[in-house]
C-alpha cells in the first residue's frame, strides 16, 4: 500500500512539474513585417531611354 501511495504521489508531482513550465528567456518575439509601396515612376521614363537611343542612331546615320 505504501508503494502505491508513493507511486501516486510521484506521478502527481511529475505531472504538475511539467505543466506550463517554460523559461521566459527562451520566448522569441519577432518584429512585425512592414511592407512599404515604392513610388511609381512616371510613364515618360519608360519611353525616354528608347528615344535617346533612337536620336543617337539617327545622329550616327546622318554623320555618314
Short mmCIF file of N, CA, C and O in Angstrom, two decimals, residues 1-53:
data_model
loop_
_atom_site.label_atom_id
_atom_site.label_comp_id
_atom_site.label_asym_id
_atom_site.label_seq_id
_atom_site.Cartn_x
_atom_site.Cartn_y
_atom_site.Cartn_z
N UNK A 1 0.82 -1.19 0.00
CA UNK A 1 0.00 0.00 0.00
C UNK A 1 0.87 1.26 0.00
O UNK A 1 0.52 2.24 -0.66
N UNK A 2 2.00 1.19 0.69
CA UNK A 2 2.90 2.34 0.73
C UNK A 2 3.48 2.61 -0.66
O UNK A 2 3.67 3.76 -1.05
N UNK A 3 3.76 1.54 -1.40
CA UNK A 3 4.33 1.71 -2.74
C UNK A 3 3.32 2.36 -3.69
O UNK A 3 3.68 3.18 -4.52
N UNK A 4 2.06 1.98 -3.53
CA UNK A 4 1.02 2.56 -4.36
C UNK A 4 0.84 4.05 -4.06
O UNK A 4 0.71 4.87 -4.97
N UNK A 5 0.87 4.41 -2.79
CA UNK A 5 0.74 5.82 -2.40
C UNK A 5 1.96 6.61 -2.86
O UNK A 5 1.84 7.76 -3.32
N UNK A 6 3.15 6.01 -2.81
CA UNK A 6 4.37 6.67 -3.25
C UNK A 6 4.34 6.89 -4.76
O UNK A 6 4.70 7.96 -5.26
N UNK A 7 3.87 5.87 -5.50
CA UNK A 7 3.78 5.99 -6.95
C UNK A 7 2.77 7.06 -7.34
O UNK A 7 2.99 7.83 -8.28
N UNK A 8 1.65 7.12 -6.65
CA UNK A 8 0.64 8.13 -6.94
C UNK A 8 1.17 9.54 -6.64
O UNK A 8 0.94 10.48 -7.40
N UNK A 9 1.89 9.68 -5.56
CA UNK A 9 2.45 10.99 -5.19
C UNK A 9 3.51 11.43 -6.20
O UNK A 9 3.56 12.61 -6.60
N UNK A 10 4.35 10.51 -6.64
CA UNK A 10 5.39 10.86 -7.62
C UNK A 10 4.79 11.21 -8.98
O UNK A 10 5.25 12.13 -9.65
N UNK A 11 3.77 10.46 -9.39
CA UNK A 11 3.16 10.77 -10.68
C UNK A 11 2.42 12.10 -10.64
O UNK A 11 2.41 12.85 -11.62
N UNK A 12 1.80 12.43 -9.52
CA UNK A 12 1.13 13.72 -9.39
C UNK A 12 2.13 14.86 -9.38
O UNK A 12 1.91 15.91 -9.99
N UNK A 13 3.25 14.66 -8.72
CA UNK A 13 4.28 15.69 -8.67
C UNK A 13 4.94 15.88 -10.04
O UNK A 13 5.26 17.00 -10.45
N UNK A 14 5.12 14.79 -10.78
CA UNK A 14 5.75 14.88 -12.08
C UNK A 14 4.84 15.57 -13.09
O UNK A 14 5.30 16.33 -13.94
N UNK A 15 3.54 15.31 -13.00
CA UNK A 15 2.64 15.93 -13.98
C UNK A 15 2.48 17.43 -13.74
O UNK A 15 2.38 18.20 -14.68
N UNK A 16 2.53 17.87 -12.50
CA UNK A 16 2.40 19.31 -12.23
C UNK A 16 3.73 20.03 -12.45
O UNK A 16 3.75 21.23 -12.69
N UNK A 17 4.84 19.29 -12.40
CA UNK A 17 6.13 19.93 -12.61
C UNK A 17 6.31 20.36 -14.06
O UNK A 17 6.97 21.36 -14.34
N UNK A 18 5.73 19.64 -15.00
CA UNK A 18 5.91 19.96 -16.40
C UNK A 18 4.76 20.79 -16.97
O UNK A 18 4.83 21.22 -18.11
N UNK A 19 3.73 21.01 -16.21
CA UNK A 19 2.57 21.72 -16.73
C UNK A 19 2.87 23.21 -16.87
O UNK A 19 3.00 23.92 -15.90
N UNK A 20 3.00 23.66 -18.08
CA UNK A 20 3.18 25.08 -18.34
C UNK A 20 4.49 25.65 -17.91
O UNK A 20 4.63 26.86 -17.76
N UNK A 21 5.49 24.85 -17.72
CA UNK A 21 6.77 25.40 -17.28
C UNK A 21 7.69 25.58 -18.47
O UNK A 21 8.12 24.63 -19.10
N UNK A 22 7.96 26.82 -18.81
CA UNK A 22 8.96 27.14 -19.82
C UNK A 22 9.68 28.39 -19.36
O UNK A 22 9.14 29.23 -18.65
N UNK A 23 10.89 28.50 -19.77
CA UNK A 23 11.68 29.65 -19.36
C UNK A 23 11.24 30.87 -20.16
O UNK A 23 11.08 30.81 -21.36
N UNK A 24 11.03 31.97 -19.49
CA UNK A 24 10.57 33.17 -20.17
C UNK A 24 11.67 33.80 -21.03
O UNK A 24 11.40 34.59 -21.91
N UNK A 25 12.93 33.45 -20.80
CA UNK A 25 14.01 33.98 -21.61
C UNK A 25 14.07 33.32 -22.98
O UNK A 25 14.66 33.86 -23.90
N UNK A 26 13.45 32.15 -23.12
CA UNK A 26 13.50 31.43 -24.38
C UNK A 26 12.45 31.92 -25.38
O UNK A 26 12.49 31.54 -26.54
N UNK A 27 11.54 32.76 -24.94
CA UNK A 27 10.48 33.23 -25.82
C UNK A 27 11.07 34.26 -26.78
O UNK A 27 11.68 35.24 -26.38
N UNK A 28 10.90 34.03 -28.09
CA UNK A 28 11.42 34.94 -29.10
C UNK A 28 10.25 35.65 -29.75
O UNK A 28 9.36 35.01 -30.30
N UNK A 29 10.26 36.95 -29.67
CA UNK A 29 9.21 37.75 -30.30
C UNK A 29 9.82 38.42 -31.52
O UNK A 29 10.75 39.21 -31.40
N UNK A 30 9.29 38.09 -32.69
CA UNK A 30 9.83 38.65 -33.92
C UNK A 30 9.17 39.99 -34.21
O UNK A 30 8.01 40.22 -33.89
N UNK A 31 9.93 40.85 -34.85
CA UNK A 31 9.42 42.16 -35.22
C UNK A 31 8.39 42.00 -36.33
O UNK A 31 8.51 41.13 -37.18
N UNK A 32 7.38 42.83 -36.33
CA UNK A 32 6.36 42.73 -37.39
C UNK A 32 6.95 43.15 -38.74
O UNK A 32 7.81 44.02 -38.82
N UNK A 33 6.46 42.52 -39.79
CA UNK A 33 6.93 42.83 -41.14
C UNK A 33 6.13 44.02 -41.66
O UNK A 33 4.91 44.02 -41.65
N UNK A 34 6.85 45.04 -42.12
CA UNK A 34 6.22 46.24 -42.64
C UNK A 34 6.47 46.30 -44.14
O UNK A 34 7.61 46.27 -44.59
N UNK A 35 5.40 46.38 -44.90
CA UNK A 35 5.51 46.43 -46.35
C UNK A 35 5.26 47.86 -46.80
O UNK A 35 4.21 48.42 -46.52
N UNK A 36 6.25 48.42 -47.49
CA UNK A 36 6.10 49.77 -48.00
C UNK A 36 6.01 49.72 -49.52
O UNK A 36 6.77 49.00 -50.16
N UNK A 37 5.12 50.49 -50.06
CA UNK A 37 5.00 50.54 -51.50
C UNK A 37 5.95 51.60 -52.04
O UNK A 37 6.05 52.69 -51.48
N UNK A 38 6.63 51.25 -53.12
CA UNK A 38 7.57 52.20 -53.71
C UNK A 38 6.82 53.17 -54.60
O UNK A 38 5.74 52.88 -55.10
N UNK A 39 7.41 54.32 -54.79
CA UNK A 39 6.78 55.33 -55.63
C UNK A 39 6.86 54.89 -57.09
O UNK A 39 7.88 54.38 -57.54
N UNK A 40 5.78 55.06 -57.81
CA UNK A 40 5.75 54.67 -59.20
C UNK A 40 6.52 55.67 -60.04
O UNK A 40 6.45 56.88 -59.81
N UNK A 41 7.28 55.15 -61.00
CA UNK A 41 7.98 56.04 -61.92
C UNK A 41 6.97 56.63 -62.89
O UNK A 41 5.93 56.05 -63.16
N UNK A 42 7.31 57.77 -63.42
CA UNK A 42 6.39 58.40 -64.37
C UNK A 42 6.35 57.59 -65.66
O UNK A 42 7.27 56.85 -65.98
N UNK A 43 5.29 57.75 -66.42
CA UNK A 43 5.13 56.97 -67.64
C UNK A 43 6.12 57.39 -68.72
O UNK A 43 6.43 56.63 -69.62
N UNK A 44 6.66 58.60 -68.62
CA UNK A 44 7.61 59.05 -69.63
C UNK A 44 8.99 58.42 -69.44
O UNK A 44 9.81 58.43 -70.35
N UNK A 45 9.26 57.86 -68.27
CA UNK A 45 10.57 57.26 -68.02
C UNK A 45 10.75 56.00 -68.86
O UNK A 45 11.87 55.67 -69.26
N UNK A 46 9.68 55.31 -69.18
CA UNK A 46 9.78 54.09 -69.98
C UNK A 46 10.05 54.36 -71.44
O UNK A 46 10.54 53.49 -72.16
N UNK A 47 9.75 55.53 -71.89
CA UNK A 47 9.95 55.85 -73.31
C UNK A 47 11.15 56.76 -73.53
O UNK A 47 11.62 56.94 -74.65
N UNK A 48 11.68 57.33 -72.47
CA UNK A 48 12.78 58.28 -72.58
C UNK A 48 14.06 57.61 -73.08
O UNK A 48 14.72 58.14 -73.99
N UNK A 49 14.42 56.47 -72.57
CA UNK A 49 15.64 55.78 -72.97
C UNK A 49 15.57 55.34 -74.44
O UNK A 49 16.52 55.58 -75.20
N UNK A 50 14.48 54.73 -74.91
CA UNK A 50 14.44 54.38 -76.34
C UNK A 50 14.51 55.60 -77.25
O UNK A 50 15.10 55.54 -78.34
N UNK A 51 13.92 56.73 -76.84
CA UNK A 51 14.00 57.94 -77.66
C UNK A 51 15.43 58.47 -77.75
O UNK A 51 15.87 58.94 -78.81
N UNK A 52 16.15 58.39 -76.66
CA UNK A 52 17.55 58.83 -76.67
C UNK A 52 18.38 57.91 -77.57
O UNK A 52 19.22 58.38 -78.36
N UNK A 53 18.14 56.60 -77.49
CA UNK A 53 18.86 55.67 -78.36
C UNK A 53 18.52 55.91 -79.83
O UNK A 53 19.40 55.87 -80.70
#
